[in-house]
Coordinates of C-alpha atoms in Angstrom, one line a residue:
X1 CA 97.5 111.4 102.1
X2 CA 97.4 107.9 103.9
X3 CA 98.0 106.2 100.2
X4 CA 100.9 108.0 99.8
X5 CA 102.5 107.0 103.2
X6 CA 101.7 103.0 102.8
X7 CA 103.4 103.3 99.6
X8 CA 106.3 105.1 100.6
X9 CA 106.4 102.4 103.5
X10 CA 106.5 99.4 101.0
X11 CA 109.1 101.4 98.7
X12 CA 111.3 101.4 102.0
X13 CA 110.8 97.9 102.7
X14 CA 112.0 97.0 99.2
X15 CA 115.1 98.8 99.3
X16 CA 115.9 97.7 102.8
X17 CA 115.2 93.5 101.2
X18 CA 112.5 93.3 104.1
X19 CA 109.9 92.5 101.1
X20 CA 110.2 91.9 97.2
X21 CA 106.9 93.5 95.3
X22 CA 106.2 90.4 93.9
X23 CA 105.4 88.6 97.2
X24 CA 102.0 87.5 97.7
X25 CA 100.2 89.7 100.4
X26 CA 99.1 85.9 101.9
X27 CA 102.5 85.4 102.9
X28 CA 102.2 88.3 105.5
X29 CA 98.6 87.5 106.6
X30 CA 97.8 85.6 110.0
X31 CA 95.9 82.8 110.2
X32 CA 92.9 84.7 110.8
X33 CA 93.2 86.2 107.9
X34 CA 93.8 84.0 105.2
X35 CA 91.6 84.1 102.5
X36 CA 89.9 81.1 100.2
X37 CA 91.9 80.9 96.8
X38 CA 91.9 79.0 93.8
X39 CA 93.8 81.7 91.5
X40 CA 97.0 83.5 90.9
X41 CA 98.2 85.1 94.3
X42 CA 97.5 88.7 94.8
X43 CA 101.0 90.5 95.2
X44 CA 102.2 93.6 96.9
X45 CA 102.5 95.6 93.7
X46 CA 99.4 94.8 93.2
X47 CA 97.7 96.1 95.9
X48 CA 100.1 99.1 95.2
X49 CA 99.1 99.9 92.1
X50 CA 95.3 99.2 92.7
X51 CA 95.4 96.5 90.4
X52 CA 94.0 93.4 93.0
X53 CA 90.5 93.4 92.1
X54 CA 89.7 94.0 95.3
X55 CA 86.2 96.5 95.4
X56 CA 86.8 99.9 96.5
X57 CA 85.2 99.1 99.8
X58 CA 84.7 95.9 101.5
X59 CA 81.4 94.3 100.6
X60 CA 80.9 93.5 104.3
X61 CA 81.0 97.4 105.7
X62 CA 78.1 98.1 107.7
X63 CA 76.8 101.6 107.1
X64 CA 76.4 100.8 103.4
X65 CA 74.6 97.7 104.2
X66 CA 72.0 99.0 106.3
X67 CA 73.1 97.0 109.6
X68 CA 73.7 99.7 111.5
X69 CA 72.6 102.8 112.9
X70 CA 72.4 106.1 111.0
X71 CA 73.8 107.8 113.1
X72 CA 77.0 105.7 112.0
X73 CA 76.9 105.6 108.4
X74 CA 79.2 109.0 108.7
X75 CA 82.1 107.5 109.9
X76 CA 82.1 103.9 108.6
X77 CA 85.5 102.6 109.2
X78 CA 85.4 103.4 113.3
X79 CA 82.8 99.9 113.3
X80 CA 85.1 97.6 110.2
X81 CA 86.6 95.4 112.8
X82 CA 89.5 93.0 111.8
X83 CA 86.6 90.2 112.4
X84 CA 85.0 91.4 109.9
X85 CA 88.1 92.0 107.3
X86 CA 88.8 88.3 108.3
X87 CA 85.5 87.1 106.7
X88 CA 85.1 89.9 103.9
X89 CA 88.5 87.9 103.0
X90 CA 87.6 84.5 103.7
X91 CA 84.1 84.9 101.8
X92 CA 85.1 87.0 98.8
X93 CA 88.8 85.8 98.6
X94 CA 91.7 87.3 97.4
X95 CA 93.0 85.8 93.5
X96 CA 94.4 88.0 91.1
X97 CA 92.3 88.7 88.3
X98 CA 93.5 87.0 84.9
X99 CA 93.5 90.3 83.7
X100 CA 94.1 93.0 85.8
X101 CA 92.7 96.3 85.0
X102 CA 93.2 99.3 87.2
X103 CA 90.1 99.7 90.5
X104 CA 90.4 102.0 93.1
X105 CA 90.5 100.1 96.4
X106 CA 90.5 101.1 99.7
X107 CA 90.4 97.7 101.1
X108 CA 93.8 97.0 99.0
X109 CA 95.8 99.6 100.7
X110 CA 94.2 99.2 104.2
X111 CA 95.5 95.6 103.4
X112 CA 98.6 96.8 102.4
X113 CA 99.6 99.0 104.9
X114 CA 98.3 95.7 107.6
X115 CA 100.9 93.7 105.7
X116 CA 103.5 95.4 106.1
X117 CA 103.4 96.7 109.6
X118 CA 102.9 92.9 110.6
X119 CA 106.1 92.0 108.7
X120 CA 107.6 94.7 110.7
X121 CA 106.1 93.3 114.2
X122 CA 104.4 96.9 114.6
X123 CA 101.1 98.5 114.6
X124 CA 100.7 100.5 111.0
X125 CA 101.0 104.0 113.3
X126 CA 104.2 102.4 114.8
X127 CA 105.5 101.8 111.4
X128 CA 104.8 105.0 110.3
X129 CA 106.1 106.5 112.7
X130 CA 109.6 104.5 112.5
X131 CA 110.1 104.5 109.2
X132 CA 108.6 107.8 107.7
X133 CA 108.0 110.7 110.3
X134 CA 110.8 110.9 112.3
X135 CA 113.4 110.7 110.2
X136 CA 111.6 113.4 108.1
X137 CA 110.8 115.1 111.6
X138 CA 107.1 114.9 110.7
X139 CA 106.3 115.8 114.6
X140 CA 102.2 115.9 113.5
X141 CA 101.2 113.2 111.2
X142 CA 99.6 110.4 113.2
X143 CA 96.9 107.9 113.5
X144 CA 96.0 108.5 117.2
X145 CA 95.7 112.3 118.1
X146 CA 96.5 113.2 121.6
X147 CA 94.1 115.5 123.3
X148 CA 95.6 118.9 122.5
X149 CA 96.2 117.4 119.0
X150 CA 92.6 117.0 118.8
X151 CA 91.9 121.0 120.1
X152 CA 93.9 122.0 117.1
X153 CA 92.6 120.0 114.6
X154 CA 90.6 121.3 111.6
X155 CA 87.9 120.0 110.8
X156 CA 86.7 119.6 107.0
X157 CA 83.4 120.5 105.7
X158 CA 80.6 119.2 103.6
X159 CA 79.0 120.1 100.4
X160 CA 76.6 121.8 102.0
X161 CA 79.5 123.7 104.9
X162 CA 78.3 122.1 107.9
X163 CA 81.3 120.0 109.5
X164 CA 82.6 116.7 108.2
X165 CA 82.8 114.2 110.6
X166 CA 86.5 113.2 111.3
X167 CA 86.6 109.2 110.2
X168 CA 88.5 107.2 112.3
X169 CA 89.9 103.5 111.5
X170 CA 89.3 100.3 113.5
X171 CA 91.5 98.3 110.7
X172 CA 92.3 98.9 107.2
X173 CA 94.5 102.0 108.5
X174 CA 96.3 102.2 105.7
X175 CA 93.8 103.6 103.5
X176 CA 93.0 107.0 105.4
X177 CA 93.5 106.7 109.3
X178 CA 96.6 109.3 109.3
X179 CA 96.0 113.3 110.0
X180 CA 98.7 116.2 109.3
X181 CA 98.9 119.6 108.9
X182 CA 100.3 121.5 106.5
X183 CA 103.6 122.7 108.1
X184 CA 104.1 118.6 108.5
X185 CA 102.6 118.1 104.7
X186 CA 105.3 121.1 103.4
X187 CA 108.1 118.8 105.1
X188 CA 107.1 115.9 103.6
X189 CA 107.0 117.9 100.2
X190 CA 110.1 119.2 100.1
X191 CA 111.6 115.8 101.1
X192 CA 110.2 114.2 97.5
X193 CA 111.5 116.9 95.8
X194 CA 114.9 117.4 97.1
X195 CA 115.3 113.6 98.2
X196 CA 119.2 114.5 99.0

């Protein structure tokens, strides 16, 4: 459901003129962030519409690597710092593909979502918040869960029914770091389909 959130964040930030979809995502990067190029700039739309050529994960993310702990490899994201964003970007780059051809990337909307809430001088759950949930009175869809938010989440459940561990998101938050429930989900339904 995160996907869906970044997007409708960027849709609002073009209709406001705050960004253009055919702005390269470097212009909204730090410093820290920027990554080697020799190409054709990687836009916003691009990231959008998963045509980067960014991987579906960063190439740098731990658990898949074998550099950390089992006992981590079941909630990857919590140990992705930005430090390591900022060299999975300055070693792998970011140049548009002279062809691009549709691949799934989480990395691309965790990217996206950063963008954007930097534009906006907020964090991406500050963003979210501003922009999407309150004026759709979305009182439970968050990043950070407050402790009796936490008591009354559900958990999900493996293929095999024990309990999924909840994944939580050191950067790249706007791939998957928000939670809901479905009284909050039915809101935000109804709001896509009767936009009036």
């Amino acid at each position: 459901l995160t996907k869906i959130f970044t997007a409708l964040l960027l849709a609002d930030m073009v209709v406001r003129k705050e960004v253009r979809l055919e702005q390269p995502v470097r212009d909204f990067l730090t410093a820290d962030y920027q990554p080697k190029q020799s190409g054709a700039d990687v836009t916003l739309m691009d990231l959008a519409i998963h045509h980067s050529g960014l991987p579906r994960l960063p190439r740098n993310l731990a658990p898949f690597w074998g550099t950390l702990p089992a006992r981590h490899a079941d909630n990857p994201y919590a140990y992705y710092s930005p430090e390591k964003l900022a060299k999975f970007l300055k070693r792998e780059g970011l140049e548009r593909p002279k062809e691009p051809a549709y691949l799934y990337s989480n990395v691309g909307y965790g990217l996206l979502g950063m963008a954007l809430a930097g534009r906006l001088g907020l964090s991406y759950d500050e963003a979210i918040q501003q922009r999407i949930c309150k004026p759709l009175g979305l009182q439970d869809t968050k990043v950070e869960l407050s402790y009796e938010e936490r008591c009354r989440f559900l958990p999900g459940h493996t293929p095999l029914g024990k309990p999924a561990t909840v994944w939580h998101f050191a950067t790249l938050e706007g791939a998957g770091a928000l939670h809901s429930t479905l009284n909050d989900m039915l809101k935000f339904l109804q709001a896509n389909l009767n936009p009036a």
